Amino acid sequence: MRSLKIDFFRGLALIIIFIDHVYNNRLGGYTLRGYGITDAAEIFFFCSGFVAALVYGRILESSGMGAAQIKAVRRALVIYAFHVAAFALLLALSVALKDLDGVETVLRHRQLHGAVYGDLSTALHIFTLNYQPFLFTILPAYMVLSVATPLFAWLLDRSATLVFGVSLTIYVLVQLYPDINFTQGPHGGRWVFNPFAYQFLFVIGMLFGHSHRHGRLDVPMRLDAAITAFLLLAVVFVFHNFIPFLQKHFALFPDYPLPGGLPWTGKVNEEPLRILHFLVLMYAVAYAMGRLGTRFPRFYRRLVKLAAPVMACGRNSIHIFALGILLSYIGGFVIASYGNGAEVWIPVNAVGVALLLCAGSWLASRRPGLAAGPRRRGQS
């Protein structure tokens, strides 16, 4: 029932999140966010919704709503435990290394300076989610969505249209009234990932997962649609990245009105162009993968085998995300201390990604029931 492609892309998103969040990391400019509007966060929330539809749909069918809600609360508590544990380990590491060159610079840029060099009581607010330093912003939103998942899954079995309509209504309200969000910090700052906005992308993932579970996921892969998708991606790249670059560095396009990129691309409330860009990108990638599998089946099967460690990361997403947080900070400490020359950032990224892949493979070996086995009906 699991989707190998979803496992792969969720694992890939976790690796990209690590790379993107290493302080002053040159490789971060060449990941997904360097070529368009969206980044790994969209992949993570969509894939998590897809998997949630599979898991909770099965539980609702076999055990009912009560069992599904109990599992959802337990899942949220597990996420919370990893969130707090990762922060505690990072705080201890930061305190131990705080006198080394470069560490203070990273902590200042990552909103951890006060907790490490000032009043440690600030750190206690991590327990109430009222303190969300850099990279500790995704899991709180994921906790909220996890608790709400059984209700969405229950409604999906009755009317997918109703679920989509309710989710879209909430999303539109957030776009019209951006302050609909949870607060954090002494100054009433908003959550970086607004659950009321990201629920829409999560629910879109659930709709795809629900269709996949019932064998109805059949998106037509047409050449003309794929060409349109690739052209749209190219246009977004030019207007969001290339023209502002030329304007800034070469004084070209002086009348271009959007030096900061395209509008409606804010990340906090997952604004519309981000979702549209992600859906177009998803279609383009799905088409390319389908053509590759059809034209070069043996090569494609070899790629699937090589991608097994990435899939293992996707199947153990919370563990790998928490490890990625720690590794991204450690990598940032190294780069801040020794510079971001190729002799530093290349091994930092290589070692970090290797550790994530090894951890994912090790976790998969300890949970054989989740290992990627032979292809079964409904698996892709």
Short mmCIF file of N, CA, C and O in Angstrom, two decimals, residues 80 83-85 87-89 91-92 95 111-116 118-133 136 184-186:
data_model
loop_
_atom_site.label_atom_id
_atom_site.label_comp_id
_atom_site.label_asym_id
_atom_site.label_seq_id
_atom_site.Cartn_x
_atom_site.Cartn_y
_atom_site.Cartn_z
N TYR A 80 6.22 15.74 19.18
CA TYR A 80 6.56 16.70 20.24
C TYR A 80 7.82 16.24 20.99
O TYR A 80 8.71 17.05 21.29
N HIS A 83 10.79 16.84 18.88
CA HIS A 83 11.00 18.28 18.80
C HIS A 83 11.77 18.77 20.03
O HIS A 83 12.79 19.48 19.90
N VAL A 84 11.32 18.38 21.21
CA VAL A 84 11.95 18.82 22.46
C VAL A 84 13.33 18.17 22.62
O VAL A 84 14.30 18.84 23.02
N ALA A 85 13.43 16.87 22.31
CA ALA A 85 14.70 16.17 22.49
C ALA A 85 15.77 16.74 21.56
O ALA A 85 16.93 16.93 21.99
N PHE A 87 15.93 19.75 20.42
CA PHE A 87 16.32 21.05 20.94
C PHE A 87 17.23 20.92 22.15
O PHE A 87 18.22 21.66 22.29
N ALA A 88 16.91 19.99 23.05
CA ALA A 88 17.73 19.80 24.24
C ALA A 88 19.15 19.39 23.86
O ALA A 88 20.14 19.90 24.43
N LEU A 89 19.28 18.47 22.92
CA LEU A 89 20.61 18.04 22.46
C LEU A 89 21.36 19.20 21.80
O LEU A 89 22.55 19.40 22.04
N LEU A 91 20.88 22.42 22.32
CA LEU A 91 21.21 23.41 23.34
C LEU A 91 22.46 22.98 24.11
O LEU A 91 23.37 23.78 24.35
N ALA A 92 22.50 21.70 24.50
CA ALA A 92 23.66 21.19 25.23
C ALA A 92 24.92 21.30 24.38
O ALA A 92 25.98 21.71 24.86
N VAL A 95 25.97 25.03 24.10
CA VAL A 95 26.58 25.53 25.34
C VAL A 95 28.01 25.01 25.46
O VAL A 95 28.93 25.74 25.86
N GLN A 111 18.55 32.47 15.98
CA GLN A 111 17.67 32.80 17.10
C GLN A 111 17.93 31.96 18.36
O GLN A 111 17.04 31.75 19.19
N LEU A 112 19.16 31.48 18.53
CA LEU A 112 19.52 30.71 19.72
C LEU A 112 20.47 31.45 20.63
O LEU A 112 20.84 30.94 21.69
N HIS A 113 20.88 32.64 20.23
CA HIS A 113 21.91 33.36 20.98
C HIS A 113 21.46 33.65 22.40
O HIS A 113 22.22 33.46 23.37
N GLY A 114 20.22 34.12 22.56
CA GLY A 114 19.73 34.46 23.89
C GLY A 114 19.68 33.27 24.82
O GLY A 114 20.03 33.38 26.00
N ALA A 115 19.27 32.13 24.32
CA ALA A 115 19.15 30.94 25.16
C ALA A 115 20.51 30.42 25.58
O ALA A 115 20.66 29.88 26.69
N VAL A 116 21.52 30.56 24.73
CA VAL A 116 22.84 30.00 25.01
C VAL A 116 23.71 30.97 25.80
O VAL A 116 24.37 30.59 26.77
N GLY A 118 22.58 34.04 27.13
CA GLY A 118 21.86 34.89 28.06
C GLY A 118 21.13 34.09 29.11
O GLY A 118 21.72 33.29 29.84
N ASP A 119 19.82 34.25 29.15
CA ASP A 119 18.99 33.59 30.16
C ASP A 119 18.51 32.25 29.63
O ASP A 119 17.69 32.19 28.70
N LEU A 120 18.97 31.16 30.23
CA LEU A 120 18.58 29.83 29.77
C LEU A 120 17.09 29.57 29.97
O LEU A 120 16.54 28.65 29.36
N SER A 121 16.42 30.38 30.78
CA SER A 121 14.99 30.18 30.98
C SER A 121 14.21 30.38 29.69
O SER A 121 13.10 29.86 29.54
N THR A 122 14.80 31.14 28.77
CA THR A 122 14.16 31.31 27.45
C THR A 122 13.91 29.96 26.80
O THR A 122 12.89 29.74 26.15
N ALA A 123 14.88 29.07 26.99
CA ALA A 123 14.79 27.75 26.35
C ALA A 123 13.60 26.94 26.85
O ALA A 123 13.10 26.06 26.14
N LEU A 124 13.14 27.22 28.07
CA LEU A 124 12.04 26.43 28.63
C LEU A 124 10.75 26.62 27.84
O LEU A 124 9.85 25.77 27.90
N HIS A 125 10.66 27.72 27.12
CA HIS A 125 9.44 27.97 26.34
C HIS A 125 9.33 27.04 25.14
O HIS A 125 8.31 27.04 24.45
N ILE A 126 10.37 26.23 24.89
CA ILE A 126 10.27 25.23 23.84
C ILE A 126 9.17 24.23 24.17
O ILE A 126 8.53 23.66 23.29
N PHE A 127 8.93 24.01 25.48
CA PHE A 127 7.92 23.04 25.90
C PHE A 127 6.50 23.50 25.56
O PHE A 127 5.61 22.67 25.35
N THR A 128 6.28 24.80 25.52
CA THR A 128 4.95 25.32 25.22
C THR A 128 4.81 25.73 23.74
O THR A 128 3.78 26.27 23.35
N LEU A 129 5.85 25.48 22.96
CA LEU A 129 5.92 25.87 21.55
C LEU A 129 5.89 27.39 21.39
O LEU A 129 5.65 27.89 20.28
N ASN A 130 6.13 28.11 22.48
CA ASN A 130 6.15 29.57 22.42
C ASN A 130 7.52 30.10 22.01
O ASN A 130 7.70 31.29 21.83
N TYR A 131 8.47 29.18 21.89
CA TYR A 131 9.82 29.52 21.44
C TYR A 131 10.18 28.57 20.31
O TYR A 131 10.28 27.36 20.52
N GLN A 132 10.31 29.10 19.12
CA GLN A 132 10.59 28.29 17.94
C GLN A 132 11.79 28.88 17.19
O GLN A 132 11.62 29.62 16.23
N PRO A 133 12.99 28.53 17.62
CA PRO A 133 14.17 29.03 16.91
C PRO A 133 14.30 28.38 15.53
O PRO A 133 13.49 27.51 15.16
N PHE A 136 13.18 24.84 14.14
CA PHE A 136 12.23 24.25 15.07
C PHE A 136 10.84 24.82 14.83
O PHE A 136 10.06 25.02 15.77
N GLN A 184 3.80 33.20 18.95
CA GLN A 184 4.93 32.73 19.72
C GLN A 184 5.79 33.92 20.12
O GLN A 184 5.77 34.96 19.46
N GLY A 185 6.53 33.76 21.19
CA GLY A 185 7.48 34.78 21.60
C GLY A 185 6.84 35.91 22.37
O GLY A 185 5.62 36.10 22.35
N PRO A 186 7.65 36.69 23.05
CA PRO A 186 7.13 37.78 23.90
C PRO A 186 6.50 38.91 23.11
O PRO A 186 5.73 39.69 23.66
#
